[in-house]
PDB file of C-alpha atoms and ligand atoms in Angstrom:
ATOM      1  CA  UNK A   1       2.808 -10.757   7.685  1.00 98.00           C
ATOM      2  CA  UNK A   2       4.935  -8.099   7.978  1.00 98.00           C
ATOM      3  CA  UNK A   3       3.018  -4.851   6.859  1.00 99.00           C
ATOM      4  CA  UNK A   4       5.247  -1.613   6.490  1.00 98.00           C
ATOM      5  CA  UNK A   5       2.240   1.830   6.324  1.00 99.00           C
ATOM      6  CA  UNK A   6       3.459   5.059   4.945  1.00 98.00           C
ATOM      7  CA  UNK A   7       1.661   7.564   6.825  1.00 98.00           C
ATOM      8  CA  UNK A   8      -0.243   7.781  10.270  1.00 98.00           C
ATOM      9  CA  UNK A   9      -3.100   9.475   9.759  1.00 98.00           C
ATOM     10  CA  UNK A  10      -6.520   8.043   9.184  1.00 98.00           C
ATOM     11  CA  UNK A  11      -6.080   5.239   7.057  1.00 98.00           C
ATOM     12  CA  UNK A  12      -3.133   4.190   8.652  1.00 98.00           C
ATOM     13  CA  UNK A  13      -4.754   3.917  12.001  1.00 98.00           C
ATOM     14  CA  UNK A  14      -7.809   2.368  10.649  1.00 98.00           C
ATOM     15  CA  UNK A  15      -6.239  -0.487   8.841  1.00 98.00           C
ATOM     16  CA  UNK A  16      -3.605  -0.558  10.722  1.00 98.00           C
ATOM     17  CA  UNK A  17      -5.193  -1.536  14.180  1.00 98.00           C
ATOM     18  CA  UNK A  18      -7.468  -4.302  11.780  1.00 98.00           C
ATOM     19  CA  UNK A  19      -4.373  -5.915  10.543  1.00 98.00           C
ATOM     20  CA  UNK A  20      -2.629  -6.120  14.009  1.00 98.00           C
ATOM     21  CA  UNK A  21      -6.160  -7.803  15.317  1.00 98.00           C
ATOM     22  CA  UNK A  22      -5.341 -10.534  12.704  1.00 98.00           C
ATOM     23  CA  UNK A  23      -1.947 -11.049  14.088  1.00 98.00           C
ATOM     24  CA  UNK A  24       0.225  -9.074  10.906  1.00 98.00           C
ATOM     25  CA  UNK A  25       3.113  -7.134  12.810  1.00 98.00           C
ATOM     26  CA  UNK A  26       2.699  -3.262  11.399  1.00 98.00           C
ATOM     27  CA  UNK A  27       5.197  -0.239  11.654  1.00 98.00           C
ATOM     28  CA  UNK A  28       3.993   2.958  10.345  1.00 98.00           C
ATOM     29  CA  UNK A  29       5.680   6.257   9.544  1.00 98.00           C
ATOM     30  CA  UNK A  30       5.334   9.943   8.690  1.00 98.00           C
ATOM     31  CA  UNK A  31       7.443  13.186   9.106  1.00 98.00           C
ATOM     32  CA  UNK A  32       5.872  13.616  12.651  1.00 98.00           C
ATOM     33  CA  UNK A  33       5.392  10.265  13.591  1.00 97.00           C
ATOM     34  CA  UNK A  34       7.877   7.312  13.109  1.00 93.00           C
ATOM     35  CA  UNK A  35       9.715   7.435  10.162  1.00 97.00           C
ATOM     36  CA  UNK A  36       8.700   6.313   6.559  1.00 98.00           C
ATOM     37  CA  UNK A  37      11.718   4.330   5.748  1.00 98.00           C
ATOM     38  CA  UNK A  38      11.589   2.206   8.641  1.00 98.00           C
ATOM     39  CA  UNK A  39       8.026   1.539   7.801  1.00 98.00           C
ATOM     40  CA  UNK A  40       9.094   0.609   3.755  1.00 98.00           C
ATOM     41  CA  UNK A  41      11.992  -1.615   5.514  1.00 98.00           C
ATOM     42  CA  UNK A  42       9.968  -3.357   7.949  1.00 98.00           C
ATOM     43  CA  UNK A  43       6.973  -3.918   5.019  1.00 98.00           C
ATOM     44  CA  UNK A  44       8.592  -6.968   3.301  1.00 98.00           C
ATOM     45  CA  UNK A  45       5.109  -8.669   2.814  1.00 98.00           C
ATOM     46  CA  UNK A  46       3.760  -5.473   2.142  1.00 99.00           C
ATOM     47  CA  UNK A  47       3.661  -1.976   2.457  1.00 98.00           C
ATOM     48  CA  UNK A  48       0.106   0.933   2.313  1.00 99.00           C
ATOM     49  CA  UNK A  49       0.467   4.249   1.316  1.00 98.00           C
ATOM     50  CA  UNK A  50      -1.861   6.001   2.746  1.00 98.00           C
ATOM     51  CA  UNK A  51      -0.540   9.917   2.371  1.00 98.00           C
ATOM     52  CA  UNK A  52      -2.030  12.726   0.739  1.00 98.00           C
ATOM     53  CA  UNK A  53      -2.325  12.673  -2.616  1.00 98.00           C
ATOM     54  CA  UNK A  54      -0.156  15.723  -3.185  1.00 98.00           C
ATOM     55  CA  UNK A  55       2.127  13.789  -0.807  1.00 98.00           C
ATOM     56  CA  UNK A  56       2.740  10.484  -3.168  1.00 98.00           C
ATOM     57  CA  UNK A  57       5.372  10.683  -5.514  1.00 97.00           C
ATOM     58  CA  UNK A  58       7.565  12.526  -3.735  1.00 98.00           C
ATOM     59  CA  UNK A  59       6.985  10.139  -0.770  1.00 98.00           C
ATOM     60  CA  UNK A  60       7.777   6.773  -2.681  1.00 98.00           C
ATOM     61  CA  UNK A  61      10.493   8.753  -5.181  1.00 97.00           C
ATOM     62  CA  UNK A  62      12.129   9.412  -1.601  1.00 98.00           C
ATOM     63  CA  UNK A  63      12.413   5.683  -0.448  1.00 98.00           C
ATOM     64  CA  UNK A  64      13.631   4.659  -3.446  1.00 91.00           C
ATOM     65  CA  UNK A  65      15.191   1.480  -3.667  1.00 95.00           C
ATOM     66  CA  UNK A  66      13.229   0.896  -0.346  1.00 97.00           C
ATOM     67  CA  UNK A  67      10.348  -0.066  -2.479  1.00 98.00           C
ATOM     68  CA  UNK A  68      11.695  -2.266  -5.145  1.00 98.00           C
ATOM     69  CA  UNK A  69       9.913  -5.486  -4.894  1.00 98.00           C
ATOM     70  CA  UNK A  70       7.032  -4.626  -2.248  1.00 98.00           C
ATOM     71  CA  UNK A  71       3.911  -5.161  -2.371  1.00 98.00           C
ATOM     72  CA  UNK A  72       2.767  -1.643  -2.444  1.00 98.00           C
ATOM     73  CA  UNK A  73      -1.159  -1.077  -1.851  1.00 99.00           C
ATOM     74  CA  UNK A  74      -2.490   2.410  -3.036  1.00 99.00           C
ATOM     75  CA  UNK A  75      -5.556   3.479  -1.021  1.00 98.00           C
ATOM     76  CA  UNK A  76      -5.111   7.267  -2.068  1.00 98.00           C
ATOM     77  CA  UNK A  77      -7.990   9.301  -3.752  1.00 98.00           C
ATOM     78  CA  UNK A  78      -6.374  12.383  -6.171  1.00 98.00           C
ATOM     79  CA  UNK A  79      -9.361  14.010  -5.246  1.00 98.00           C
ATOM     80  CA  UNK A  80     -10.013  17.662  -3.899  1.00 96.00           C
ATOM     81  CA  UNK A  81     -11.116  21.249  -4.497  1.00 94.00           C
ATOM     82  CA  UNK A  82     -14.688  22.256  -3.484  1.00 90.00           C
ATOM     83  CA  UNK A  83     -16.382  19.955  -6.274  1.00 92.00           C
ATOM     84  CA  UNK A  84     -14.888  16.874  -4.894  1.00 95.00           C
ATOM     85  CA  UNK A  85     -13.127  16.856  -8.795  1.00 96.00           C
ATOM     86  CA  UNK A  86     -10.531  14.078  -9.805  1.00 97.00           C
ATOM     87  CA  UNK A  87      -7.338  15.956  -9.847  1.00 97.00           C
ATOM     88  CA  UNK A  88      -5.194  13.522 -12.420  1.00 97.00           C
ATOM     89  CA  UNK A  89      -7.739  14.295 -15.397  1.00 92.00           C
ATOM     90  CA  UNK A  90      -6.034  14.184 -18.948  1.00 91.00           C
ATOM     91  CA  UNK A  91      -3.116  12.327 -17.290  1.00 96.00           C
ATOM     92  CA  UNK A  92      -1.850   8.868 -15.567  1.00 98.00           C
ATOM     93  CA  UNK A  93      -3.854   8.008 -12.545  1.00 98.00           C
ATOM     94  CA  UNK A  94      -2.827   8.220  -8.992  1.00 98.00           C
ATOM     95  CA  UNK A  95      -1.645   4.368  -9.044  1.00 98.00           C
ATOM     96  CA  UNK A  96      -0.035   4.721 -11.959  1.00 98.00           C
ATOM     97  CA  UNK A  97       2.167   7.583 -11.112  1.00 98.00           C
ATOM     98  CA  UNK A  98       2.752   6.235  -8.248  1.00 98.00           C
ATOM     99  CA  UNK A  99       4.155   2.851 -10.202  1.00 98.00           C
ATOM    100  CA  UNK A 100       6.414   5.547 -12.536  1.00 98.00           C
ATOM    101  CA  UNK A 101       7.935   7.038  -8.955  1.00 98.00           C
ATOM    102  CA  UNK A 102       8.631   3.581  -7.133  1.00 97.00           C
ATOM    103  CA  UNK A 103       9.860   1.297  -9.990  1.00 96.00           C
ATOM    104  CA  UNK A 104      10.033  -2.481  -9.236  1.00 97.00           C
ATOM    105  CA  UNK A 105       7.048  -1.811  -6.867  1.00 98.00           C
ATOM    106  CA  UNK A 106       3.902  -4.150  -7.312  1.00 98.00           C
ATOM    107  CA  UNK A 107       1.476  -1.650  -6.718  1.00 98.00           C
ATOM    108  CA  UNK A 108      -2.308  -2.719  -5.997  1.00 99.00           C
ATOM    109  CA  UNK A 109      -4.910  -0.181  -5.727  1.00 99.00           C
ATOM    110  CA  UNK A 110      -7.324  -1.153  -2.672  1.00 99.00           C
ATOM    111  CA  UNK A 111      -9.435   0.145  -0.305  1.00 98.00           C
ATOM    112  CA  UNK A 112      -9.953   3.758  -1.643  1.00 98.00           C
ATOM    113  CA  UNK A 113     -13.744   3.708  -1.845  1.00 98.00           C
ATOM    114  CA  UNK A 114     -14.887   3.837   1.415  1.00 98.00           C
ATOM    115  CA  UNK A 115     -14.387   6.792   4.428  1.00 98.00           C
ATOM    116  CA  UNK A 116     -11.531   5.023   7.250  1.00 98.00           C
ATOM    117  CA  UNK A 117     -15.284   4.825   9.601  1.00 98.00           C
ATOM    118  CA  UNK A 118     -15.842   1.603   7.148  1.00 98.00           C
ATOM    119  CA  UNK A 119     -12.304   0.259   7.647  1.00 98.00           C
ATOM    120  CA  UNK A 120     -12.755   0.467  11.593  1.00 98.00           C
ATOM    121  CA  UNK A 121     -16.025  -1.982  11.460  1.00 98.00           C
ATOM    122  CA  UNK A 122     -15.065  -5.591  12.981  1.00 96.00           C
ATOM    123  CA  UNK A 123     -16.390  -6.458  10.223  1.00 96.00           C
ATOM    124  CA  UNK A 124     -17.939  -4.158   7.422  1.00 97.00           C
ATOM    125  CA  UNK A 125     -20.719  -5.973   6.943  1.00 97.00           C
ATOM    126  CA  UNK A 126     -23.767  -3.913   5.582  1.00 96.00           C
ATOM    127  CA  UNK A 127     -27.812  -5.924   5.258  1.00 93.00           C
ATOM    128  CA  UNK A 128     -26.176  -9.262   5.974  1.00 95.00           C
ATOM    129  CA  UNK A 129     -23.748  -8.772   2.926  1.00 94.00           C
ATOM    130  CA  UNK A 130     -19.785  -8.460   3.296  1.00 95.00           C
ATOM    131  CA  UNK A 131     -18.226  -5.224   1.791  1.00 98.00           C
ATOM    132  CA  UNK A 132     -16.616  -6.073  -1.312  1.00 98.00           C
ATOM    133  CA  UNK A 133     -13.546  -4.365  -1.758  1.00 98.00           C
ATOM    134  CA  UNK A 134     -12.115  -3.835  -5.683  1.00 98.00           C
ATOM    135  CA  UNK A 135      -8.601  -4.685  -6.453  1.00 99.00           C
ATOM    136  CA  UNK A 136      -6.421  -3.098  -9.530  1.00 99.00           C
ATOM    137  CA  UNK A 137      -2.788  -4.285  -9.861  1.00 98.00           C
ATOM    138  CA  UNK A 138      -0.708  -6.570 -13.036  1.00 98.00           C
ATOM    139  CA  UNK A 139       0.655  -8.792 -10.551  1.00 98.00           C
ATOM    140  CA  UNK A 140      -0.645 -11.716  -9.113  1.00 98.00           C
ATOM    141  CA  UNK A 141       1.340 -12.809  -6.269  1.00 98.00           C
ATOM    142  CA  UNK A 142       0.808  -9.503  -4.923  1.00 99.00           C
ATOM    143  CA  UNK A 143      -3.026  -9.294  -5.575  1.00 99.00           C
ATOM    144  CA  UNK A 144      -3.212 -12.450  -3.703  1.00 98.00           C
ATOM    145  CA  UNK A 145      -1.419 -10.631  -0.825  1.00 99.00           C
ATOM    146  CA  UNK A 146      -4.162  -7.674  -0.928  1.00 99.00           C
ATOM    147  CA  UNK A 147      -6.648 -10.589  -1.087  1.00 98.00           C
ATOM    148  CA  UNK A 148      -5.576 -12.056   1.633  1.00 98.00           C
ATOM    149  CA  UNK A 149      -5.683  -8.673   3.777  1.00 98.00           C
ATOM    150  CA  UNK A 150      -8.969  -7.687   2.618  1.00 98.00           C
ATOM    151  CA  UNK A 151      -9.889 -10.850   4.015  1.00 98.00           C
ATOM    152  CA  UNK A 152      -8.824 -10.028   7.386  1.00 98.00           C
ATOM    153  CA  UNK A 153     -10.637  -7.345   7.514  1.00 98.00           C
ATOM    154  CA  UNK A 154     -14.331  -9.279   7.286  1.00 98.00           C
ATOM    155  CA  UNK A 155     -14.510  -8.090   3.748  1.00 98.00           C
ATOM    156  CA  UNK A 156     -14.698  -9.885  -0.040  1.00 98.00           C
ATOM    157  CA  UNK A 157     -12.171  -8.842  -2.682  1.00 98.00           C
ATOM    158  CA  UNK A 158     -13.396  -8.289  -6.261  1.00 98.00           C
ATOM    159  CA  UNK A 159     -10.805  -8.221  -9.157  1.00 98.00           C
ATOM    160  CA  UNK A 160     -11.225  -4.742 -10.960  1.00 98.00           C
ATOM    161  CA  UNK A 161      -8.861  -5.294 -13.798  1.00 98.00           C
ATOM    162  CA  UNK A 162      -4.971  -4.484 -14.169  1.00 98.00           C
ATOM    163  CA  UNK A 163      -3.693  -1.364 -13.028  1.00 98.00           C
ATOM    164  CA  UNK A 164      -4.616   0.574 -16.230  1.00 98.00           C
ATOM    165  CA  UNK A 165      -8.062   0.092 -15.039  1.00 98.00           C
ATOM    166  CA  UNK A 166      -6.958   1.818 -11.281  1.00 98.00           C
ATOM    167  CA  UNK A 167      -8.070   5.452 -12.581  1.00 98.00           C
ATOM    168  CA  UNK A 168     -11.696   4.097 -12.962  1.00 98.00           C
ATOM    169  CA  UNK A 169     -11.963   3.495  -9.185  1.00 98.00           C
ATOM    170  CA  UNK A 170      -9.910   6.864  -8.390  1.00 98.00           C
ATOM    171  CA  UNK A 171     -12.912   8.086 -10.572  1.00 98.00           C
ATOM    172  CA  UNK A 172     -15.481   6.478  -8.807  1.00 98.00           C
ATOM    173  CA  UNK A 173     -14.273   7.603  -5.530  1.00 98.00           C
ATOM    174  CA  UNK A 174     -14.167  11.650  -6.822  1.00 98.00           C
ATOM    175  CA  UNK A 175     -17.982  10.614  -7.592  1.00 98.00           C
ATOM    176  CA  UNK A 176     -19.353   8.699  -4.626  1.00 98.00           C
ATOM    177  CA  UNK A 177     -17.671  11.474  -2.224  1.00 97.00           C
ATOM    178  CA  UNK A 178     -19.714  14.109  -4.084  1.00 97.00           C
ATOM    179  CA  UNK A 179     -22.357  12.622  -3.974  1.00 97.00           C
ATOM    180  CA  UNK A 180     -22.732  11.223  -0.579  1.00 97.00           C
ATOM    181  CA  UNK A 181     -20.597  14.792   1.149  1.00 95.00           C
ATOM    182  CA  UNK A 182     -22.219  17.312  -1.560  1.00 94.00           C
ATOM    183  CA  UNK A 183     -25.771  15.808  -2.002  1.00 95.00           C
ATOM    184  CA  UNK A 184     -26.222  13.942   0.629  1.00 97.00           C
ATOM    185  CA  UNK A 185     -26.820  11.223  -1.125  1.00 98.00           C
ATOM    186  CA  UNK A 186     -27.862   7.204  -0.713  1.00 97.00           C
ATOM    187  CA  UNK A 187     -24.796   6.796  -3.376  1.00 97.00           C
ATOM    188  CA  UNK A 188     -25.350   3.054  -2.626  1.00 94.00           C
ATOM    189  CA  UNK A 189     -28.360   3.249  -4.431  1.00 95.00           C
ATOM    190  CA  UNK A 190     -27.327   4.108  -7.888  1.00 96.00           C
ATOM    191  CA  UNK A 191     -26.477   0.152  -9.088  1.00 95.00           C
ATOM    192  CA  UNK A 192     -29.385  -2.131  -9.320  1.00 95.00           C
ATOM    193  CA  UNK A 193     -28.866  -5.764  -8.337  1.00 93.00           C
ATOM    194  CA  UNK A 194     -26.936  -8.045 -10.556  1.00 94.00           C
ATOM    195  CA  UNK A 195     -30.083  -9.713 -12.061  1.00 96.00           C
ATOM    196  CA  UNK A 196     -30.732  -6.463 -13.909  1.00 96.00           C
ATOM    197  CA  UNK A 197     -27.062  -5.707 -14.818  1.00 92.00           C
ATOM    198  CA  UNK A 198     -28.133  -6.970 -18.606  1.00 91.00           C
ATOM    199  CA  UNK A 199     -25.867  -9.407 -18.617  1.00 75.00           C
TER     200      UNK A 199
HETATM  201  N1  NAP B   1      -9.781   9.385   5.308  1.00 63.54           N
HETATM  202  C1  NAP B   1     -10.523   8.590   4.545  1.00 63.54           C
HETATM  203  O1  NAP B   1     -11.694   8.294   4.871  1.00 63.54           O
HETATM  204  C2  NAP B   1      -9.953   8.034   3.265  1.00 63.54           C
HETATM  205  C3  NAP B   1     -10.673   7.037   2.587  1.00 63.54           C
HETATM  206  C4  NAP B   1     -10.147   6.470   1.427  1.00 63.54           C
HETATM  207  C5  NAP B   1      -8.915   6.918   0.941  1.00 63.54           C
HETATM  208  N2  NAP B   1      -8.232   7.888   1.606  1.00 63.54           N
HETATM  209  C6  NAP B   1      -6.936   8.317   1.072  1.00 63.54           C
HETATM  210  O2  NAP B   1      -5.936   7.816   1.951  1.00 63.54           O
HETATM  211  C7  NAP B   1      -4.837   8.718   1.997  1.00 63.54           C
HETATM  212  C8  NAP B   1      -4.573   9.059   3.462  1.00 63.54           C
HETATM  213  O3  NAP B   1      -5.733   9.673   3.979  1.00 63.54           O
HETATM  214  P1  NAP B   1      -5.897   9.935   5.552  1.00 63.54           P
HETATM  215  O4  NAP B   1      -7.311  10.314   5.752  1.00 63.54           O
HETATM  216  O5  NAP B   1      -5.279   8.842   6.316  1.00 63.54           O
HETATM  217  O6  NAP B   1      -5.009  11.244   5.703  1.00 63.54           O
HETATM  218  P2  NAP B   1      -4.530  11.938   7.067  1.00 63.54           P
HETATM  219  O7  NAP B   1      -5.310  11.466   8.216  1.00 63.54           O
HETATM  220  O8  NAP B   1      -4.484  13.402   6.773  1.00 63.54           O
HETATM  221  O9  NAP B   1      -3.038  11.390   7.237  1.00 63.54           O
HETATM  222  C9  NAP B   1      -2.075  11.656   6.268  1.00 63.54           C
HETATM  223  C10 NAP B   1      -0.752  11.108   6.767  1.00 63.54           C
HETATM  224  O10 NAP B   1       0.239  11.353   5.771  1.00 63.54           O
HETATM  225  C11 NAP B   1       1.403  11.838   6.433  1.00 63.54           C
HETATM  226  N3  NAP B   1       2.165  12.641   5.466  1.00 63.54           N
HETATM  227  C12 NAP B   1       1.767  13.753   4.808  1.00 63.54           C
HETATM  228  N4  NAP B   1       2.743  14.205   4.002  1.00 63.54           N
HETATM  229  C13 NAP B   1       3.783  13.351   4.164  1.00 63.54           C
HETATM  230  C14 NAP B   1       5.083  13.271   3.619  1.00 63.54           C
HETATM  231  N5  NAP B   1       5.511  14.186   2.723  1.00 63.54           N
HETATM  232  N6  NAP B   1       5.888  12.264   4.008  1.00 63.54           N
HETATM  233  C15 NAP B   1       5.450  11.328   4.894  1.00 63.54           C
HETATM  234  N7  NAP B   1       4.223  11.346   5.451  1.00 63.54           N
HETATM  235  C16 NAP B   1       3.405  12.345   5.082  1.00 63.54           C
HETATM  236  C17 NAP B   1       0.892  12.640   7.598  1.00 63.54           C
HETATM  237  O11 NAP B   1       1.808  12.698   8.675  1.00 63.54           O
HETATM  238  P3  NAP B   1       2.928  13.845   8.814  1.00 63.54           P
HETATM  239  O12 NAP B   1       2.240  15.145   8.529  1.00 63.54           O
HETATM  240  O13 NAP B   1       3.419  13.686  10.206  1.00 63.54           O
HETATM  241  O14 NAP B   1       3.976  13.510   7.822  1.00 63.54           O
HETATM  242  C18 NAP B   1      -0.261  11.743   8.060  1.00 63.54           C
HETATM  243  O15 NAP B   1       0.206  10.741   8.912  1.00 63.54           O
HETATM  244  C19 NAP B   1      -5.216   9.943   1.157  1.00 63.54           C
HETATM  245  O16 NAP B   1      -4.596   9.856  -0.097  1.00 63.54           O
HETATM  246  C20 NAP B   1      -6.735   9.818   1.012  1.00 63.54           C
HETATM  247  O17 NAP B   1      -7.200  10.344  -0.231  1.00 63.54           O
HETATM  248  C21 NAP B   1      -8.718   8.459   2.747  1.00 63.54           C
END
């Protein structure tokens, strides 16, 4: 595939270098580093933003019709402030603002739950069992893209619902950071196995 990454920073690097391993071809670009159109132009089978989250929308409003079309995978967490709080509260999520700013994009939220040390493991696989990576987005073609790449990486992909559902894992990343950077906390604790979900 040819993978376009908006940023080159953490995530980019992280998922990035996986994705080349598998054989994708990936160009990535910032203001330092690259240059973010190339990266949106090059990205035809997809294309990651992985920028701050103050950074977003005025990141894909910028490409604009550079977008239209893509596959574009959100991993960014509006999170911050010394609480770890979610900053979108009382408004759109992250993903979907993102969807406003870049219209014609088929934007999948992925791979926002877990620190870019996760995304570096060949493969993240934790007690024998595969990380399972949640997936938000209204369009399938493109979820099956995201699929595919979360399969690349060693790792399962779980569907999570459309992309009105993609504030609920911004959410639960504002809560796992605090817990596990705040508390200190086994966060992976706090779900019991599925036998006792009460289902
Ligand atoms: N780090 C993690 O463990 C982690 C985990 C899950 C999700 N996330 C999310 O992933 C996103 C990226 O995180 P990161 O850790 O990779 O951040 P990072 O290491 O700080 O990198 C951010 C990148 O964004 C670029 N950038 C910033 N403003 C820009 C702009 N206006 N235009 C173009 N590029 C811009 C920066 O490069 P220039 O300054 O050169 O432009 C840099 O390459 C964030 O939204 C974060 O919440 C991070």
């Amino acid at each position: 595939m040819r993978i376009g990454i908006l940023g080159t920073g953490a995530m980019a690097d992280a998922l990035g270098r996986q994705w080349e391993r598998a054989g994708h071809q990936v160009v990535a670009g910032s203001r330092s580093r690259g240059d973010v159109r190339d990266a949106a132009e090059h990205g035809t089978d997809a294309v990651l933003l992985a920028v701050p989250y103050a950074a977003v929308v005025g990141v894909v409003a910028g490409l604009g019709d550079a977008l239209r079309g893509r596959v574009l995978i959100d991993c960014t967490n509006p999170v911050g402030g010394p609480d770890f709080g979610l900053l979108t509260t009382g408004g759109p999520a992250a993903a979907e603002r993102i969807a406003a700013a870049a219209p014609g994009a088929r934007v999948v939220k992925a791979f926002n739950l877990c620190h870019e040390s996760v995304w570096r493991l060949t493969p993240p696989v934790f007690g024998g069992r595969p990380l399972a990576v949640p997936l938000c987005g209204d369009d399938e073609d493109a979820l099956g893209v995201v699929r595919h790449l979360v399969r690349d990486l060693g790792c399962e992909p779980l569907h999570a619902g459309g992309l009105d559902r993609a504030g609920l894992l911004e959410a639960t990343a504002a809560l796992l950071v605090r817990l596990w950077v705040a508390e200190g906390a086994d966060a992976q604790a706090i779900a019991p196995p599925l036998e006792f979900a009460g289902s």
